XYZ file of C-alpha atoms in Angstrom:
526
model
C -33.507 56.659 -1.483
C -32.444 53.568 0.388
C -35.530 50.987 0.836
C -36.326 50.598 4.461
C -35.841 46.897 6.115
C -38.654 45.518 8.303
C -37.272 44.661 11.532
C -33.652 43.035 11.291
C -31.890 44.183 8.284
C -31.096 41.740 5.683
C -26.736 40.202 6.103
C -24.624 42.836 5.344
C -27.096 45.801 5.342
C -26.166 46.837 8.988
C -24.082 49.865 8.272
C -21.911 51.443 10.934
C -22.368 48.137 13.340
C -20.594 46.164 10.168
C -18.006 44.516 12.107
C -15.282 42.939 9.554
C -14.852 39.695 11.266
C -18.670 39.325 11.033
C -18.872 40.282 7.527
C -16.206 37.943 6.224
C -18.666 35.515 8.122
C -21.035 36.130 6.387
C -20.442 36.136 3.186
C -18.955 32.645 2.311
C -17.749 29.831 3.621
C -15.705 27.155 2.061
C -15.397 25.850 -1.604
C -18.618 24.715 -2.765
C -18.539 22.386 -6.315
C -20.681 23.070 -9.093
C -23.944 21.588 -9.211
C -24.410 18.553 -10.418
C -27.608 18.421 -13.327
C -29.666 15.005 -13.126
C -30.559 13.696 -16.323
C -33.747 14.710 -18.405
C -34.555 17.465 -15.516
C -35.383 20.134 -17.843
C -37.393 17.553 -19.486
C -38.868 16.620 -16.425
C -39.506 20.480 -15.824
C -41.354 21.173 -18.432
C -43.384 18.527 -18.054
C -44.524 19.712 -15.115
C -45.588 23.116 -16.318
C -47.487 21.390 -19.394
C -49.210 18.910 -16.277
C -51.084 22.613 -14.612
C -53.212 22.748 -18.358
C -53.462 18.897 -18.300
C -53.967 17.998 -14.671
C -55.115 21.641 -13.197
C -56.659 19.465 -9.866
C -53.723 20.169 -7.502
C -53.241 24.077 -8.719
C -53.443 26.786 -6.428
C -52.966 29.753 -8.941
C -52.800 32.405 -5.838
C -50.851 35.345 -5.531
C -49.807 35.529 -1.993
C -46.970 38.851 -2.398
C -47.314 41.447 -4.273
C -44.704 44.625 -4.047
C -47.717 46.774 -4.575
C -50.141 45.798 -2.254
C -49.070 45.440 1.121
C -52.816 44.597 2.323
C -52.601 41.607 0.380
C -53.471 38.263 3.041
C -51.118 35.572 2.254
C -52.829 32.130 3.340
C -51.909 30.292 6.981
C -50.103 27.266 4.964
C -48.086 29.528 2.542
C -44.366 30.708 2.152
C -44.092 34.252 3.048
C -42.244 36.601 1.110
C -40.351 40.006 1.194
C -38.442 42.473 -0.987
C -38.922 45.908 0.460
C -35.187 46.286 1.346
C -31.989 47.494 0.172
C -31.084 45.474 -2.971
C -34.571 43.399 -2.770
C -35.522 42.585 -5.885
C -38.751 40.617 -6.150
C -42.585 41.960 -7.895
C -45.162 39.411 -7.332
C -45.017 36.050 -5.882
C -48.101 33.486 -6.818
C -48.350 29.987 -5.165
C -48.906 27.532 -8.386
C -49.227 24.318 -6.301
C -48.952 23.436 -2.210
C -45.040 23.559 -2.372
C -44.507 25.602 -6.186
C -44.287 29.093 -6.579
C -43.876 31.235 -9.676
C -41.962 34.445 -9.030
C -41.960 37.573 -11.212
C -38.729 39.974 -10.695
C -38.958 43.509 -10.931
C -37.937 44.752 -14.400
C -35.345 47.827 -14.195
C -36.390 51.357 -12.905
C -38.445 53.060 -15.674
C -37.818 50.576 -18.092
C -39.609 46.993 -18.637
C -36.010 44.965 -19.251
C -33.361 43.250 -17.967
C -34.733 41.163 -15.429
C -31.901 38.912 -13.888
C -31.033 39.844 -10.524
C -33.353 38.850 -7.454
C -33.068 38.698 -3.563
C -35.637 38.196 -1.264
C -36.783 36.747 2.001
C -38.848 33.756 2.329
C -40.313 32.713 5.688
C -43.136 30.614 6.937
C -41.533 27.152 5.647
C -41.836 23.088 6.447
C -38.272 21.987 6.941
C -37.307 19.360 5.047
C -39.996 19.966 2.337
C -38.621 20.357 -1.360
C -40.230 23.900 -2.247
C -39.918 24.589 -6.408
C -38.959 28.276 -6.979
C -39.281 29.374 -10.957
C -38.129 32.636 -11.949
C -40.383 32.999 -14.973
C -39.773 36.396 -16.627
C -35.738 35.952 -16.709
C -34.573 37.252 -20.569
C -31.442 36.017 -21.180
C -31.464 33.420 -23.850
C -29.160 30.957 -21.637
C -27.637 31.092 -18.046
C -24.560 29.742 -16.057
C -27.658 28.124 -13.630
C -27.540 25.084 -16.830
C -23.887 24.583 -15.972
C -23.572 24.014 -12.147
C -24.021 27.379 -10.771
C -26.984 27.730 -7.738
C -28.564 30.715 -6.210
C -27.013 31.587 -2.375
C -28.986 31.330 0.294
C -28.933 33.057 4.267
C -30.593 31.361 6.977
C -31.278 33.788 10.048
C -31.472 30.323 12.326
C -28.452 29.460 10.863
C -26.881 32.273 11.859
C -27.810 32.664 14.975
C -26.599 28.551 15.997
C -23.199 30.197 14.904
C -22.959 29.933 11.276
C -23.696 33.083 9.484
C -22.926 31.960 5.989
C -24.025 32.587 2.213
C -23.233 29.049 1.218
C -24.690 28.060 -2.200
C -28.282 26.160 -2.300
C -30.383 24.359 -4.737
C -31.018 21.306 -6.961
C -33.153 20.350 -9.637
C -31.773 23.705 -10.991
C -32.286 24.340 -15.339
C -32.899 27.486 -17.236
C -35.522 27.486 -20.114
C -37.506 28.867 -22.543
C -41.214 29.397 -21.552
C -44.865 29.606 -22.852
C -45.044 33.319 -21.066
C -45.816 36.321 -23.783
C -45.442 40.335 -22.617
C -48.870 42.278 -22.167
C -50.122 43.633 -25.581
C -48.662 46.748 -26.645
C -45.154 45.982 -25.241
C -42.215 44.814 -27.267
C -41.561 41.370 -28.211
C -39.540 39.488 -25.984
C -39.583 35.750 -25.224
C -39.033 35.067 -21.562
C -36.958 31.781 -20.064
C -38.142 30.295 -16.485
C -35.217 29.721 -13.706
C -36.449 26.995 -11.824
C -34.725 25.216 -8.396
C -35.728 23.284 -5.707
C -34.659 23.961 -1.943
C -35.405 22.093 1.228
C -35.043 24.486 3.720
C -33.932 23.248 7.153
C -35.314 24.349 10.329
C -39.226 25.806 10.830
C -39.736 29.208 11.927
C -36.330 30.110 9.869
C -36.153 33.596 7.987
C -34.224 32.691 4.774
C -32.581 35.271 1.889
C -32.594 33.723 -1.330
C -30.199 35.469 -4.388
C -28.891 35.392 -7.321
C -24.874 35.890 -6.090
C -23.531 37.045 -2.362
C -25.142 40.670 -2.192
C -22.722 43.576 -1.779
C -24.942 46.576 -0.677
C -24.319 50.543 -0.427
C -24.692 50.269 3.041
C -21.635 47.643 3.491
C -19.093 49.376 0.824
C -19.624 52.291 3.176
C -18.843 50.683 6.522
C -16.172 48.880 4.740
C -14.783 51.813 3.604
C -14.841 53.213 7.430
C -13.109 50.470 8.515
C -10.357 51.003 6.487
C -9.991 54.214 7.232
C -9.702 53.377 10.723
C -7.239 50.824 10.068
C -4.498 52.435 8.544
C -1.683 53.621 9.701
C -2.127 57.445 8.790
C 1.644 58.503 8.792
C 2.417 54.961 6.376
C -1.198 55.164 4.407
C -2.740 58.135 2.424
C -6.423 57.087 2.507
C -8.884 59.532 2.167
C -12.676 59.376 0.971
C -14.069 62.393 -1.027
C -17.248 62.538 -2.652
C -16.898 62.102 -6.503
C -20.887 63.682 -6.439
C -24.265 63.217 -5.648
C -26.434 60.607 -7.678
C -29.862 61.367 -9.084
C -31.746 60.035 -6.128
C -29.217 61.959 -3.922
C -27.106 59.385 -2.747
C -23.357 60.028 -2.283
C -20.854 58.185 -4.891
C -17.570 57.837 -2.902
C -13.803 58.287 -4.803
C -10.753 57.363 -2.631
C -7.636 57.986 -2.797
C -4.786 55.253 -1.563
C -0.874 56.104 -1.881
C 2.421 55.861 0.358
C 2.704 59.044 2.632
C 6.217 60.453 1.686
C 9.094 59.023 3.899
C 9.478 63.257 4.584
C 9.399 66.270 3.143
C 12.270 67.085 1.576
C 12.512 68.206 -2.051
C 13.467 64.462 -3.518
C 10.776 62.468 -1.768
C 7.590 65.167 -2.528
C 9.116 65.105 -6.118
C 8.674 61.838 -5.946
C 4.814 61.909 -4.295
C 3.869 64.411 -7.242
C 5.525 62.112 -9.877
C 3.793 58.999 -9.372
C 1.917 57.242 -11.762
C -2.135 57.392 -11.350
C -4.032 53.861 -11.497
C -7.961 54.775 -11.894
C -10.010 52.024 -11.080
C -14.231 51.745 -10.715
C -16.952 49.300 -10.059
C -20.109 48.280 -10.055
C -21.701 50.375 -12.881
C -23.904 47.461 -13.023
C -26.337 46.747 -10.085
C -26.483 42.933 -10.403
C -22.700 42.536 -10.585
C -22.524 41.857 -7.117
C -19.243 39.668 -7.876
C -17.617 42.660 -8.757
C -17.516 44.710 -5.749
C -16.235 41.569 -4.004
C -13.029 41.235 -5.990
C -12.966 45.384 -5.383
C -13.225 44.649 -1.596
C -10.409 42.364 -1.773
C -8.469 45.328 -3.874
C -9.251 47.915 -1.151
C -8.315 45.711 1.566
C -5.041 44.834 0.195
C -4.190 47.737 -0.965
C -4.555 49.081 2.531
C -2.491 46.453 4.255
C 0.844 46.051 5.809
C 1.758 43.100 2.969
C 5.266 44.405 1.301
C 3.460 44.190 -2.163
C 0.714 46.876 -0.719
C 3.562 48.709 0.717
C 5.108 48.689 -2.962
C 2.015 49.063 -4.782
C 1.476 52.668 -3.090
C 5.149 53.656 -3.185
C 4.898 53.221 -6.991
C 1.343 54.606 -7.665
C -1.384 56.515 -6.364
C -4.961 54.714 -6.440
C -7.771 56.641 -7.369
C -10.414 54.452 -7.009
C -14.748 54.731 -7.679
C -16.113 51.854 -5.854
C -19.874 51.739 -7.049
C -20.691 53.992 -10.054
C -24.291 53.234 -9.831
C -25.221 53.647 -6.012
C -28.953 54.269 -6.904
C -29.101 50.546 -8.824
C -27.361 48.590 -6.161
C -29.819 50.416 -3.560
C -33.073 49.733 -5.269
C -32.269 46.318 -6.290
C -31.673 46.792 -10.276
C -29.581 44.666 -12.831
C -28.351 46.883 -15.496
C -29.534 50.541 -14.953
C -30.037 53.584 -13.150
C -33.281 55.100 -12.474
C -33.319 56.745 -15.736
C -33.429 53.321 -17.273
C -30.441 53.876 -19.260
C -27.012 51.284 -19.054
C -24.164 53.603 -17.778
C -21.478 51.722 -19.341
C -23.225 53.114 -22.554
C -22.948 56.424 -21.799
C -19.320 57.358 -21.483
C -19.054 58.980 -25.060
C -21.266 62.271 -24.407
C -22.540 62.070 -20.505
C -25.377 64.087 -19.205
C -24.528 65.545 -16.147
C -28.147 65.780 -14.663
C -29.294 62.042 -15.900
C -25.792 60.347 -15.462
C -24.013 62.115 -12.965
C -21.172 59.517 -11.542
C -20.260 58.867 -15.388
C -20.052 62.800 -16.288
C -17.665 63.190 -13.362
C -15.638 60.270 -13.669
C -14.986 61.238 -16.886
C -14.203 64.656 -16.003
C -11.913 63.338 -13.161
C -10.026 61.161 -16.155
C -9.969 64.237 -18.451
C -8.770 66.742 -16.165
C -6.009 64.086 -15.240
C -4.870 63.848 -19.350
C -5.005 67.895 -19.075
C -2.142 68.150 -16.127
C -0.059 65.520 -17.769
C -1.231 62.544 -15.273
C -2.845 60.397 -17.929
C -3.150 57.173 -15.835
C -1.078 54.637 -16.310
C -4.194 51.620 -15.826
C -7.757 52.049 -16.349
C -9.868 49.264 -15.116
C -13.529 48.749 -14.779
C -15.016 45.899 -12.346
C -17.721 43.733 -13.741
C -19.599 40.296 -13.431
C -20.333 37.969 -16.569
C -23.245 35.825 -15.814
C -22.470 33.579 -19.316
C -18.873 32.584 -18.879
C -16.958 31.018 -16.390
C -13.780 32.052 -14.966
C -12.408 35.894 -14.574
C -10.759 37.496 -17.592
C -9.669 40.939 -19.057
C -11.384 42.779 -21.760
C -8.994 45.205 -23.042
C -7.988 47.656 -26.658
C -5.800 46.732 -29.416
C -5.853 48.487 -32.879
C -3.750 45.725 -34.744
C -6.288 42.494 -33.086
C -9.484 44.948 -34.126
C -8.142 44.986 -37.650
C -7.215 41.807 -37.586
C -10.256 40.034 -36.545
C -12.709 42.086 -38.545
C -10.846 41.111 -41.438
C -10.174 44.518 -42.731
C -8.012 45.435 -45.985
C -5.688 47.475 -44.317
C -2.310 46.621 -43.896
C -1.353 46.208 -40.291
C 2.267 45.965 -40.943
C 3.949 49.036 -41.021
C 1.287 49.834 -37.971
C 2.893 50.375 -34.684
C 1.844 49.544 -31.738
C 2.955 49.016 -27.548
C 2.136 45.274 -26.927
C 2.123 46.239 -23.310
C -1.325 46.263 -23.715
C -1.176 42.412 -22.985
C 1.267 42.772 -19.997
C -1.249 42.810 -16.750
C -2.890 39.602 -18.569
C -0.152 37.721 -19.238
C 1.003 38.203 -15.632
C -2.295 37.743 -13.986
C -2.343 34.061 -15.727
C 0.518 33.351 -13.616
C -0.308 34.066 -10.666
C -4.461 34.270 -10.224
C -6.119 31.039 -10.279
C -9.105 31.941 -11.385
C -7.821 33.883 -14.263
C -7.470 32.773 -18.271
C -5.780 34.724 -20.489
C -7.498 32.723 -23.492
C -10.764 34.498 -22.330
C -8.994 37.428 -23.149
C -9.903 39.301 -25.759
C -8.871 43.064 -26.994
C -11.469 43.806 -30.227
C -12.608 47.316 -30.140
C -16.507 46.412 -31.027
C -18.513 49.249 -32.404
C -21.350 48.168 -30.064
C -19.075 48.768 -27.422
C -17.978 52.560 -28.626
C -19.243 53.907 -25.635
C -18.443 51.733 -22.515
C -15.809 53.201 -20.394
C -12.906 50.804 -21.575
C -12.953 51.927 -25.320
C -13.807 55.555 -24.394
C -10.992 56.056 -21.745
C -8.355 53.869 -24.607
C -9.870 55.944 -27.681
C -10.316 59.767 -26.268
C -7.260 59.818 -23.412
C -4.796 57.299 -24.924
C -4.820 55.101 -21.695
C -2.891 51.924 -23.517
C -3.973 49.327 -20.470
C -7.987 50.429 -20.318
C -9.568 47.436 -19.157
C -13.051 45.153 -18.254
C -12.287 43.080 -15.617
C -14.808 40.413 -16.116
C -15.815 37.843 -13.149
C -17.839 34.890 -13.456
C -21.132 34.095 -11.287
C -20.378 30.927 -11.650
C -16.797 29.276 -11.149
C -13.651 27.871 -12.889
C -13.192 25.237 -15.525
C -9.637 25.608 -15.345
C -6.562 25.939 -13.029
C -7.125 24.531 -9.178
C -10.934 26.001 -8.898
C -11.745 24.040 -11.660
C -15.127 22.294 -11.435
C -15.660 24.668 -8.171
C -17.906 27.429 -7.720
C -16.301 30.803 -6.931
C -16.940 32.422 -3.575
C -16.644 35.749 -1.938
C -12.618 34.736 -0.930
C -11.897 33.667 -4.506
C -13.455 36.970 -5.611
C -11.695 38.530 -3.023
C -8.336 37.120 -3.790
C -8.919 38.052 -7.359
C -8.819 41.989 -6.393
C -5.113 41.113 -4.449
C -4.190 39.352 -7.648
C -5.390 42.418 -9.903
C -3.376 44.238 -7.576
C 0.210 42.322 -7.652
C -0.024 42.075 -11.498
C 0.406 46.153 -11.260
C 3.758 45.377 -9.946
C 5.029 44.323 -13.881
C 4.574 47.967 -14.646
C 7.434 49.372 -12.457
C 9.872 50.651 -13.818
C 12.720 49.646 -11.610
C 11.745 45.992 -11.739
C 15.069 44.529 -10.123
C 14.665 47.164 -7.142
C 10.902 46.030 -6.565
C 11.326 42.736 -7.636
C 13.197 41.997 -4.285
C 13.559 39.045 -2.603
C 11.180 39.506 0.187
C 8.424 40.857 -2.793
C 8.566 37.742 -4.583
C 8.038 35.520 -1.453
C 5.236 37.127 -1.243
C 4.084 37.824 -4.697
C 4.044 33.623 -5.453
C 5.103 33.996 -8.962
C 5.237 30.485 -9.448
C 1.874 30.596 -9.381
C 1.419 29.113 -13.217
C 2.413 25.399 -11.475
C -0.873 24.979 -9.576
C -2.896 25.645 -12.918
């Protein structure tokens, strides 16, 4: 079910020609501030859009790309536009004046909701001209894109002149409420316009315009061939297994990451069998791009020759689902599947036709609890597209009482506060982490996302969200700065060395050479 690219696929949709240099390339480069918001420009904005009923002289009101009709001319003197590719996520393009364009995203497969994420290419341009892009069917009542974040942008020229960089683009950037209404007979919705302004730099450029650094199906899979090939197979136990087959057919990889036993005598297979499982997934949600970035950075360490890594797989074995919802990511969704249904709301009863990857997942976690391997961490990858900074969601009975003021009395109620360990650590030692973001209430609208369900049916004590912003930091030394593919990236390794504050044998782990390397003094650069 993977769209097909015209020509030269979009960055990081080249499959088994990925090279890993390349893609690190590609993805980001350098730290990148947060926008800075001129005065009175939603103000200024609106205006504007009142000024095509007041002043309709200089409008153009022509749709020159439609998804749906690929006979459609687009004029000599207009952008050109593109979205039939993997992750592509743009319906209908209209030009509104000679350098203004209204663009309406694709809702969710067979459902008309949760517009949000977009990529496209845009070609045809005047460099140097300020073109106005507005996003006018967005939902979301407010947006990080009011507080300094700005869409990423990929310039093929750019590339090609030796810079092959996502680097952040935009000004003039605000998020509002519009004047738009859904087609009669739909449900009422209000809708909230994106707008930004780029000045693209070279002519006969092909450009990629999105809402965060894509991650695509295609590149977790050539990433994950990579590191298979570069392990060492008598150090590393890495091997790729298919979890099961989505509904459009598509493969959802599980791997497996551990230390191969020193030999195979009785005492060091005893120990093999006896460590502790870590379960960790991703990407339930299409548009969380973010989140497969700070997985990449998990894989990657936790494949490497770094002591922690080495430690990390002595201690536990990784059983890890990097993209729960390949069919979303591939078709260019934000929140479902292509049953229309949120699959982080599904994890109580599963169907194993409509929601395969959760069904077996679960069954996987399950069949775990039923051999006495209950794992030891649960954690799910996501983005946040309203706060900034990365945090934990986890479970706590006593807070959940607590907070929803309830009658009854917590204090003869026991419970492991290790629950608040990997936290408490991670705000040490990850920069982009804040534990006061934090926050362990059991919600009933959350009964059926995968954290609650895995704490609640199988008794995992540390079932997490891992939350990561779109944005950036206002804390620590990213503060004011917006997070990148390396920050995301360095997140996962973080994730990873906070694991190490679950050994038991802290003093033997905790040796010298691990803390060099570990930077547990972390907490002074915050």
């Amino acid at each position: 079910m993977v769209r097909e690219a015209r020509g030269q696929a979009p960055p990081g949709q080249r499959g088994d020609e990925l090279d890993d240099e390349e893609d690190a390339e590609e993805s980001h480069h350098g730290h990148e501030p947060m926008a800075p918001r001129k005065p009175h420009v939603q103000r200024q904005k609106v205006f504007e859009d009142v000024q095509r009923f007041l002043n309709p002289d200089d409008i153009i009101d022509q749709v020159v790309f439609d998804l749906e009709d690929s006979s459609l001319q687009c004029p000599s003197d207009s952008l050109r536009f593109y979205s039939k590719f993997e992750c592509g996520n743009l319906r209908k393009a209209v030009q509104v004046r000679r350098y203004e364009y209204d663009l309406i995203l694709n809702a969710d497969a067979n459902c008309n909701q949760h517009t949000q994420w977009f990529y496209f290419e845009v070609s045809n341009m005047v460099p140097s001209t300020p073109y106005r892009f507005n996003v006018i069917n967005c939902e979301k009542s407010n947006s990080q894109f009011n507080y300094g974040m700005q869409p990423v942008l990929y310039s093929v020229r750019e590339a090609l002149e030796g810079r092959p960089h996502w680097v952040r683009s935009g000004t003039e950037i605000c998020y509002y409420r519009n004047h738009y209404c859904p087609a009669r007979g739909r449900r009422r919705t209000t809708f909230y316009t994106l707008t930004f302004t780029i000045a693209f730099k070279h002519s006969e450029d092909v450009c990629y315009l999105a809402y965060h650094y894509p991650y695509t199906y295609s590149a977790l899979k050539a990433n994950l061939k990579l590191l298979q090939r570069s392990v060492d197979p008598t150090k590393v136990f890495f091997q790729q297994q298919v979890l099961c087959s989505t509904l459009a057919g598509n493969v959802c990889p599980v791997v497996t990451i551990t230390a191969c036993p020193a030999s195979r005598s009785w005492r060091d297979m005893h120990q093999l069998r006896n460590r502790p499982c870590i379960v960790l997934t991703c990407r339930v949600h299409p548009g969380e791009s973010n989140a497969s970035w700070v997985m990449k950075g998990t894989l990657e360490f936790l494949c490497s020759s770094d002591p922690v890594a080495q430690s990390l797989r002595e201690a536990f074995i990784f059983k890890i689902i990097p993209m729960l919802n390949p069919d979303g990511v591939i078709n260019g969704t934000n929140r479902c599947d292509l049953n229309g249904e949120d699959l982080n709301r599904q994890w109580s009863k599963p169907d194993p036709v409509l929601s395969p990857t959760i069904y077996h997942t679960k069954g996987f976690l399950y069949y775990l609890n039923s051999i006495g391997r209950t794992p030891l961490v649960f954690c799910d990858y996501h983005g946040h597209s309203r706060k900034k900074n990365v945090f934990l969601y986890g479970c706590s009975l006593k807070e959940t009482l607590w907070q929803s003021g309830s009658s009854v009395n917590t204090m003869g109620l026991k419970e492991d506060p290790g629950y608040r360990t990997i936290s408490k650590t991670l705000d040490s030692i990850a920069p982009a982490f804040s534990f006061n973001s934090c926050n362990y209430l059991v919600e009933k609208s959350r009964s059926s996302t995968a954290r609650v369900v895995v704490w609640r049916e199988m008794g995992v004590l540390r079932s997490y969200t891992m939350e990561s912003t779109h944005n950036g930091c206002d804390q620590g030394i990213y503060k004011g700065l917006q997070t990148g593919t390396r920050e995301l990236q360095e997140m996962g390794l973080k994730f990873c060395h906070s694991l190490l504050s679950l050994t038991k044998d802290m003093k033997a782990l905790y040796s010298t050479r691990t803390i060099n390397h570990i930077d547990l003094d972390h907490k002074s650069h915050k």
